[in-house]
């Protein structure tokens, strides 16, 4: 799956949020989108998901204009993973993941054996099959996020869009979720993740895009884009970047200066 965004512009009434975004990405890539609050990350994702119309420019998946796709056609190509939150109903984990197969279920019929197999296989893939009978509301934040990823995978879409998937998670769960996200890109998915953590992007991303004032200010390999000068320009923080040598390889660390 190849994503191409060309000249994307969007405004809320007279307030222009996106001012000509250009971005491309391919299957097998984990792409982190960074930028300060209000830079347009969520608006970009909402346009990409077909949740906002009235934008100018083009969004293409494998050359096809997403603006001409039906909701079902979009769901077969692209899936959304929101931030984990408190559920309205305490569905089981298995039923929550099974909901992701709705797009694969013809008409208004209930999910059949093939959809249930997909849900079971997806839980196995993410290593959370043992959670299947538990209520979603009873899970930890990290477990909930993995269940939402499983639900998105059950759509069998080639593109995964994740809006700050680790924002409310503790350090350990951030690591567990991002490790799974990275493995999905390695398995061939195109994964787009918005994050406020340059360190996270340096550690996991194959490519990054920095949004600033509604445009992509820079994109490319994380080490080439996320320089101290760029971090200063985007976040107003003076920082140094270091590679810390560990027994499993060098780990990038961002060290901010507060004085």
Coordinates of N, CA and C in Angstrom, one line a residue, residues 83-240:
X83 N -6.9 6.7 21.0 CA -6.3 6.6 22.3 C -7.2 5.7 23.1
X84 N -6.6 4.9 24.0 CA -7.5 4.0 24.8 C -8.2 4.9 25.8
X85 N -9.5 4.7 26.0 CA -10.3 5.4 26.9 C -11.3 4.5 27.6
X86 N -12.0 5.1 28.5 CA -13.0 4.3 29.3 C -14.2 4.0 28.4
X87 N -14.6 2.7 28.3 CA -15.6 2.3 27.4 C -17.0 2.6 28.0
X88 N -18.0 2.7 27.1 CA -19.4 2.9 27.6 C -20.0 1.6 28.0
X89 N -19.6 0.5 27.4 CA -20.0 -0.8 27.8 C -18.8 -1.8 27.9
X90 N -19.0 -2.7 28.9 CA -17.9 -3.6 29.2 C -17.9 -4.8 28.3
X91 N -17.8 -4.6 27.0 CA -17.7 -5.8 26.1 C -16.5 -6.6 26.4
X92 N -16.6 -7.9 26.1 CA -15.4 -8.7 26.2 C -14.3 -8.3 25.2
X93 N -13.1 -8.6 25.5 CA -12.0 -8.3 24.6 C -12.3 -9.0 23.2
X94 N -12.7 -10.2 23.2 CA -13.0 -10.9 22.0 C -14.0 -10.2 21.1
X95 N -15.1 -9.8 21.8 CA -16.2 -9.1 21.1 C -15.8 -7.7 20.6
X96 N -14.9 -7.1 21.4 CA -14.4 -5.8 20.9 C -13.6 -5.9 19.6
X97 N -12.7 -6.9 19.6 CA -11.9 -7.2 18.4 C -12.8 -7.6 17.2
X98 N -13.8 -8.4 17.5 CA -14.7 -8.9 16.5 C -15.4 -7.8 15.8
X99 N -15.7 -6.7 16.5 CA -16.3 -5.5 15.9 C -15.5 -5.0 14.7
X100 N -14.2 -5.2 14.7 CA -13.4 -4.8 13.6 C -13.7 -5.5 12.3
X101 N -14.3 -6.6 12.4 CA -14.7 -7.4 11.2 C -16.0 -7.0 10.5
X102 N -16.6 -6.0 11.1 CA -17.9 -5.6 10.6 C -17.9 -5.3 9.1
X103 N -16.8 -4.6 8.6 CA -16.6 -4.3 7.2 C -16.5 -5.5 6.3
X104 N -16.1 -6.6 6.9 CA -16.0 -7.9 6.2 C -17.3 -8.7 6.2
X105 N -18.3 -8.3 7.0 CA -19.5 -9.0 7.1 C -20.6 -8.5 6.2
X106 N -21.1 -9.3 5.3 CA -22.0 -8.8 4.3 C -23.4 -8.3 4.9
X107 N -23.8 -7.2 4.4 CA -25.1 -6.6 4.8 C -25.2 -6.4 6.3
X108 N -26.3 -6.8 6.9 CA -26.6 -6.6 8.4 C -26.5 -8.0 9.1
X109 N -25.8 -8.9 8.5 CA -25.7 -10.2 9.1 C -24.7 -10.2 10.3
X110 N -24.9 -11.1 11.2 CA -23.9 -11.2 12.3 C -22.6 -11.8 11.9
X111 N -21.6 -11.5 12.6 CA -20.3 -12.2 12.2 C -20.4 -13.7 12.3
X112 N -19.8 -14.3 11.3 CA -19.8 -15.8 11.2 C -18.5 -16.4 11.7
X113 N -18.3 -17.7 11.3 CA -17.1 -18.4 11.7 C -15.9 -17.8 11.2
X114 N -15.9 -17.3 10.0 CA -14.6 -16.7 9.4 C -14.2 -15.5 10.1
X115 N -15.2 -14.6 10.5 CA -14.9 -13.4 11.2 C -14.4 -13.7 12.6
X116 N -15.0 -14.7 13.2 CA -14.5 -15.1 14.6 C -13.1 -15.7 14.5
X117 N -12.8 -16.4 13.4 CA -11.4 -16.9 13.2 C -10.5 -15.7 13.1
X118 N -10.9 -14.7 12.4 CA -10.0 -13.5 12.2 C -9.7 -12.8 13.5
X119 N -10.8 -12.7 14.4 CA -10.6 -12.1 15.7 C -9.7 -12.9 16.5
X120 N -9.8 -14.2 16.5 CA -9.0 -15.1 17.3 C -7.5 -15.0 16.8
X121 N -7.3 -15.0 15.5 CA -6.0 -15.0 15.0 C -5.3 -13.6 15.3
X122 N -6.1 -12.6 15.3 CA -5.5 -11.2 15.6 C -5.1 -11.1 17.0
X123 N -5.9 -11.7 17.9 CA -5.5 -11.7 19.4 C -4.2 -12.5 19.5
X124 N -4.1 -13.6 18.8 CA -2.9 -14.4 18.9 C -1.7 -13.7 18.4
X125 N -1.9 -13.0 17.3 CA -0.8 -12.2 16.6 C -0.2 -11.2 17.6
X126 N -1.0 -10.5 18.4 CA -0.6 -9.5 19.3 C -0.2 -10.1 20.7
X127 N -0.3 -11.4 20.8 CA 0.0 -12.0 22.1 C -0.9 -11.7 23.2
X128 N -2.2 -11.5 23.0 CA -3.1 -11.2 24.0 C -4.3 -12.1 24.0
X129 N -4.2 -13.3 23.4 CA -5.3 -14.2 23.3 C -5.9 -14.6 24.7
X130 N -5.0 -14.6 25.7 CA -5.5 -14.9 27.1 C -6.5 -13.9 27.7
X131 N -6.5 -12.7 27.0 CA -7.4 -11.7 27.5 C -8.8 -11.8 26.9
X132 N -9.0 -12.7 26.0 CA -10.2 -12.8 25.2 C -11.5 -12.7 25.9
X133 N -11.6 -13.4 27.1 CA -12.9 -13.5 27.8 C -13.0 -12.4 28.9
X134 N -12.0 -11.6 29.0 CA -12.1 -10.5 30.0 C -12.8 -9.3 29.5
X135 N -13.4 -8.5 30.4 CA -14.1 -7.3 30.0 C -13.1 -6.2 29.6
X136 N -13.4 -5.4 28.6 CA -12.4 -4.4 28.2 C -12.2 -3.4 29.3
X137 N -13.2 -3.1 30.0 CA -13.1 -2.1 31.1 C -12.2 -2.5 32.3
X138 N -11.9 -3.8 32.3 CA -11.1 -4.4 33.4 C -9.6 -4.4 33.1
X139 N -9.3 -3.9 31.9 CA -7.9 -4.0 31.5 C -7.1 -2.8 31.9
X140 N -5.7 -3.0 31.9 CA -4.9 -1.8 32.1 C -4.8 -1.0 30.8
X141 N -4.3 0.2 30.9 CA -4.2 1.1 29.8 C -3.5 0.5 28.6
X142 N -2.3 -0.2 28.9 CA -1.6 -0.8 27.8 C -2.3 -1.9 27.2
X143 N -3.0 -2.7 28.0 CA -3.8 -3.8 27.4 C -4.9 -3.3 26.5
X144 N -5.6 -2.2 27.0 CA -6.7 -1.6 26.2 C -6.1 -1.2 24.8
X145 N -5.0 -0.5 24.8 CA -4.4 0.0 23.6 C -4.1 -1.2 22.6
X146 N -3.6 -2.3 23.1 CA -3.3 -3.4 22.3 C -4.6 -4.0 21.7
X147 N -5.7 -4.0 22.5 CA -7.0 -4.5 22.1 C -7.5 -3.6 20.9
X148 N -7.3 -2.3 21.1 CA -7.8 -1.4 20.0 C -7.0 -1.6 18.7
X149 N -5.7 -1.9 18.9 CA -4.9 -2.2 17.7 C -5.4 -3.5 17.1
X150 N -5.7 -4.5 17.9 CA -6.2 -5.8 17.4 C -7.5 -5.5 16.6
X151 N -8.4 -4.7 17.2 CA -9.7 -4.4 16.5 C -9.4 -3.8 15.1
X152 N -8.4 -2.9 15.0 CA -8.1 -2.3 13.7 C -7.5 -3.3 12.8
X153 N -6.7 -4.2 13.3 CA -6.1 -5.2 12.4 C -7.2 -6.2 11.9
X154 N -8.2 -6.4 12.7 CA -9.3 -7.3 12.2 C -10.0 -6.8 11.0
X155 N -9.9 -5.5 10.7 CA -10.4 -5.0 9.4 C -9.7 -5.5 8.2
X156 N -8.5 -6.0 8.4 CA -7.7 -6.5 7.3 C -7.3 -5.3 6.3
X157 N -7.1 -4.2 6.9 CA -6.7 -3.0 6.1 C -5.2 -3.0 6.0
X158 N -4.6 -2.3 5.0 CA -3.2 -2.2 4.9 C -2.6 -1.1 5.5
X159 N -3.4 0.0 5.9 CA -2.9 1.2 6.5 C -3.5 1.3 7.9
X160 N -2.6 1.6 8.9 CA -3.1 1.8 10.3 C -2.7 3.3 10.7
X161 N -3.7 4.0 11.2 CA -3.5 5.4 11.6 C -3.7 5.4 13.1
X162 N -2.7 5.9 13.8 CA -2.8 5.9 15.3 C -2.5 7.3 15.8
X163 N -3.5 7.9 16.5 CA -3.3 9.3 17.0 C -2.8 9.2 18.5
X164 N -1.6 9.4 18.7 CA -0.9 9.4 20.0 C -1.3 8.2 20.8
X165 N -1.0 7.0 20.3 CA -1.4 5.8 20.9 C -0.8 5.5 22.3
X166 N 0.3 6.2 22.7 CA 0.9 6.0 24.0 C 0.7 7.2 24.9
X167 N -0.1 8.1 24.6 CA -0.2 9.4 25.3 C -0.5 9.2 26.8
X168 N -1.4 8.3 27.1 CA -1.9 8.2 28.5 C -1.3 6.9 29.2
X169 N -0.2 6.4 28.6 CA 0.3 5.1 29.1 C 1.6 5.4 30.0
X170 N 1.8 4.5 30.9 CA 3.1 4.6 31.7 C 4.2 4.1 30.8
X171 N 5.4 4.3 31.4 CA 6.6 4.0 30.5 C 6.7 2.6 30.0
X172 N 6.4 1.6 30.9 CA 6.4 0.2 30.5 C 5.4 -0.1 29.4
X173 N 4.2 0.4 29.5 CA 3.2 0.2 28.5 C 3.5 0.9 27.2
X174 N 4.1 2.1 27.3 CA 4.5 2.8 26.1 C 5.5 1.9 25.3
X175 N 6.4 1.3 26.0 CA 7.4 0.4 25.3 C 6.7 -0.8 24.7
X176 N 5.8 -1.4 25.4 CA 5.1 -2.6 24.9 C 4.3 -2.3 23.7
X177 N 3.6 -1.2 23.7 CA 2.7 -0.8 22.6 C 3.6 -0.5 21.4
X178 N 4.6 0.3 21.5 CA 5.4 0.7 20.4 C 6.2 -0.5 19.8
X179 N 6.6 -1.4 20.7 CA 7.2 -2.6 20.1 C 6.3 -3.4 19.2
X180 N 5.0 -3.4 19.6 CA 4.0 -4.1 18.7 C 3.8 -3.3 17.4
X181 N 3.7 -2.0 17.6 CA 3.5 -1.2 16.4 C 4.7 -1.3 15.4
X182 N 5.9 -1.3 15.9 CA 7.0 -1.5 15.1 C 7.0 -2.9 14.4
X183 N 6.6 -3.9 15.1 CA 6.5 -5.3 14.5 C 5.5 -5.3 13.4
X184 N 4.4 -4.5 13.5 CA 3.4 -4.5 12.5 C 3.9 -3.9 11.2
X185 N 4.7 -2.8 11.3 CA 5.3 -2.2 10.1 C 6.3 -3.2 9.5
X186 N 7.0 -3.9 10.3 CA 8.0 -4.9 9.8 C 7.2 -6.1 9.1
X187 N 6.0 -6.3 9.5 CA 5.2 -7.3 8.9 C 4.5 -6.9 7.6
X188 N 4.7 -5.6 7.2 CA 4.2 -5.1 5.9 C 3.1 -4.0 6.0
X189 N 2.6 -3.7 7.2 CA 1.7 -2.6 7.3 C 2.3 -1.3 7.1
X190 N 1.6 -0.3 6.6 CA 2.0 1.1 6.6 C 1.3 1.7 7.8
X191 N 2.1 2.2 8.8 CA 1.6 2.7 10.0 C 2.0 4.1 10.2
X192 N 1.0 5.0 10.4 CA 1.2 6.4 10.7 C 0.8 6.6 12.2
X193 N 1.8 7.2 12.9 CA 1.6 7.5 14.3 C 1.9 8.9 14.6
X194 N 1.0 9.6 15.3 CA 1.3 11.0 15.8 C 1.9 10.8 17.2
X195 N 2.9 11.6 17.5 CA 3.5 11.6 18.8 C 4.1 12.9 19.1
X196 N 4.2 13.2 20.4 CA 4.9 14.4 20.9 C 6.4 14.0 21.3
X197 N 6.8 12.8 21.1 CA 8.1 12.4 21.6 C 9.1 12.2 20.5
X198 N 10.0 13.1 20.4 CA 11.1 12.9 19.4 C 11.9 11.7 19.7
X199 N 12.1 11.4 21.0 CA 12.9 10.2 21.4 C 12.2 8.9 20.9
X200 N 10.9 8.9 21.0 CA 10.1 7.7 20.5 C 10.2 7.6 19.0
X201 N 10.2 8.7 18.3 CA 10.3 8.7 16.8 C 11.7 8.2 16.4
X202 N 12.7 8.7 17.1 CA 14.1 8.3 16.8 C 14.3 6.8 17.0
X203 N 13.6 6.3 18.0 CA 13.9 4.9 18.4 C 13.1 3.9 17.5
X204 N 11.9 4.3 17.1 CA 11.1 3.3 16.4 C 10.8 3.6 14.9
X205 N 10.8 4.8 14.5 CA 10.3 5.2 13.2 C 11.2 4.9 12.1
X206 N 10.7 4.6 10.9 CA 11.5 4.4 9.7 C 11.6 5.8 9.0
X207 N 10.6 6.6 9.2 CA 10.6 8.0 8.6 C 9.7 8.9 9.6
X208 N 10.0 10.2 9.5 CA 9.3 11.1 10.3 C 8.8 12.3 9.4
X209 N 7.8 12.9 9.8 CA 7.3 14.2 9.2 C 7.0 15.2 10.3
X210 N 7.6 16.4 10.2 CA 7.4 17.4 11.2 C 6.4 18.4 10.6
X211 N 5.2 18.5 11.3 CA 4.2 19.5 10.9 C 4.5 20.8 11.7
X212 N 4.5 21.9 11.0 CA 4.6 23.2 11.6 C 3.8 24.3 10.8
X213 N 2.9 25.0 11.5 CA 2.1 26.0 10.8 C 1.4 25.4 9.6
X214 N 0.9 24.2 9.7 CA 0.1 23.6 8.7 C 0.7 23.1 7.5
X215 N 2.1 23.0 7.5 CA 2.8 22.4 6.4 C 3.8 21.4 7.0
X216 N 4.3 20.5 6.1 CA 5.3 19.6 6.5 C 6.7 20.3 6.3
X217 N 7.2 20.7 7.5 CA 8.5 21.5 7.4 C 9.7 20.6 7.0
X218 N 9.6 19.4 7.4 CA 10.7 18.5 7.1 C 10.2 17.1 7.2
X219 N 10.8 16.2 6.3 CA 10.4 14.8 6.4 C 11.6 14.0 5.9
X220 N 11.7 12.7 6.4 CA 12.8 11.9 6.0 C 13.2 11.0 7.1
X221 N 14.4 10.5 7.1 CA 14.9 9.6 8.1 C 15.0 10.3 9.4
X222 N 14.6 9.6 10.5 CA 14.5 10.3 11.8 C 15.8 11.0 12.2
X223 N 17.0 10.4 12.1 CA 18.2 11.0 12.5 C 18.6 12.2 11.6
X224 N 18.1 12.3 10.4 CA 18.4 13.4 9.6 C 17.5 14.6 9.9
X225 N 16.2 14.3 10.3 CA 15.2 15.4 10.5 C 15.2 15.9 11.9
X226 N 15.3 15.0 12.9 CA 15.1 15.4 14.3 C 16.4 15.8 14.9
X227 N 16.9 16.9 14.4 CA 18.2 17.5 14.9 C 17.9 18.4 16.1
X228 N 18.9 18.8 16.9 CA 18.6 19.8 18.0 C 18.0 21.1 17.5
X229 N 18.5 21.5 16.3 CA 17.9 22.7 15.7 C 16.4 22.6 15.4
X230 N 16.0 21.4 14.9 CA 14.6 21.2 14.6 C 13.8 21.1 15.9
X231 N 14.3 20.5 16.9 CA 13.6 20.4 18.1 C 13.4 21.8 18.8
X232 N 14.4 22.6 18.6 CA 14.3 23.9 19.1 C 13.3 24.7 18.4
X233 N 13.3 24.6 17.1 CA 12.4 25.3 16.2 C 10.9 24.9 16.5
X234 N 10.7 23.7 16.6 CA 9.3 23.2 16.8 C 8.8 23.3 18.2
X235 N 9.6 22.9 19.2 CA 9.1 22.9 20.5 C 9.7 24.0 21.4
X236 N 10.6 24.8 20.9 CA 11.2 25.8 21.7 C 12.0 25.3 22.9
X237 N 12.6 24.1 22.7 CA 13.4 23.5 23.8 C 14.8 23.3 23.2
X238 N 15.8 23.7 24.0 CA 17.2 23.4 23.6 C 17.5 22.0 24.1
X239 N 18.0 21.2 23.2 CA 18.3 19.8 23.6 C 19.5 19.3 22.9
X240 N 20.1 18.2 23.5 CA 21.2 17.5 22.8 C 20.7 16.1 22.6

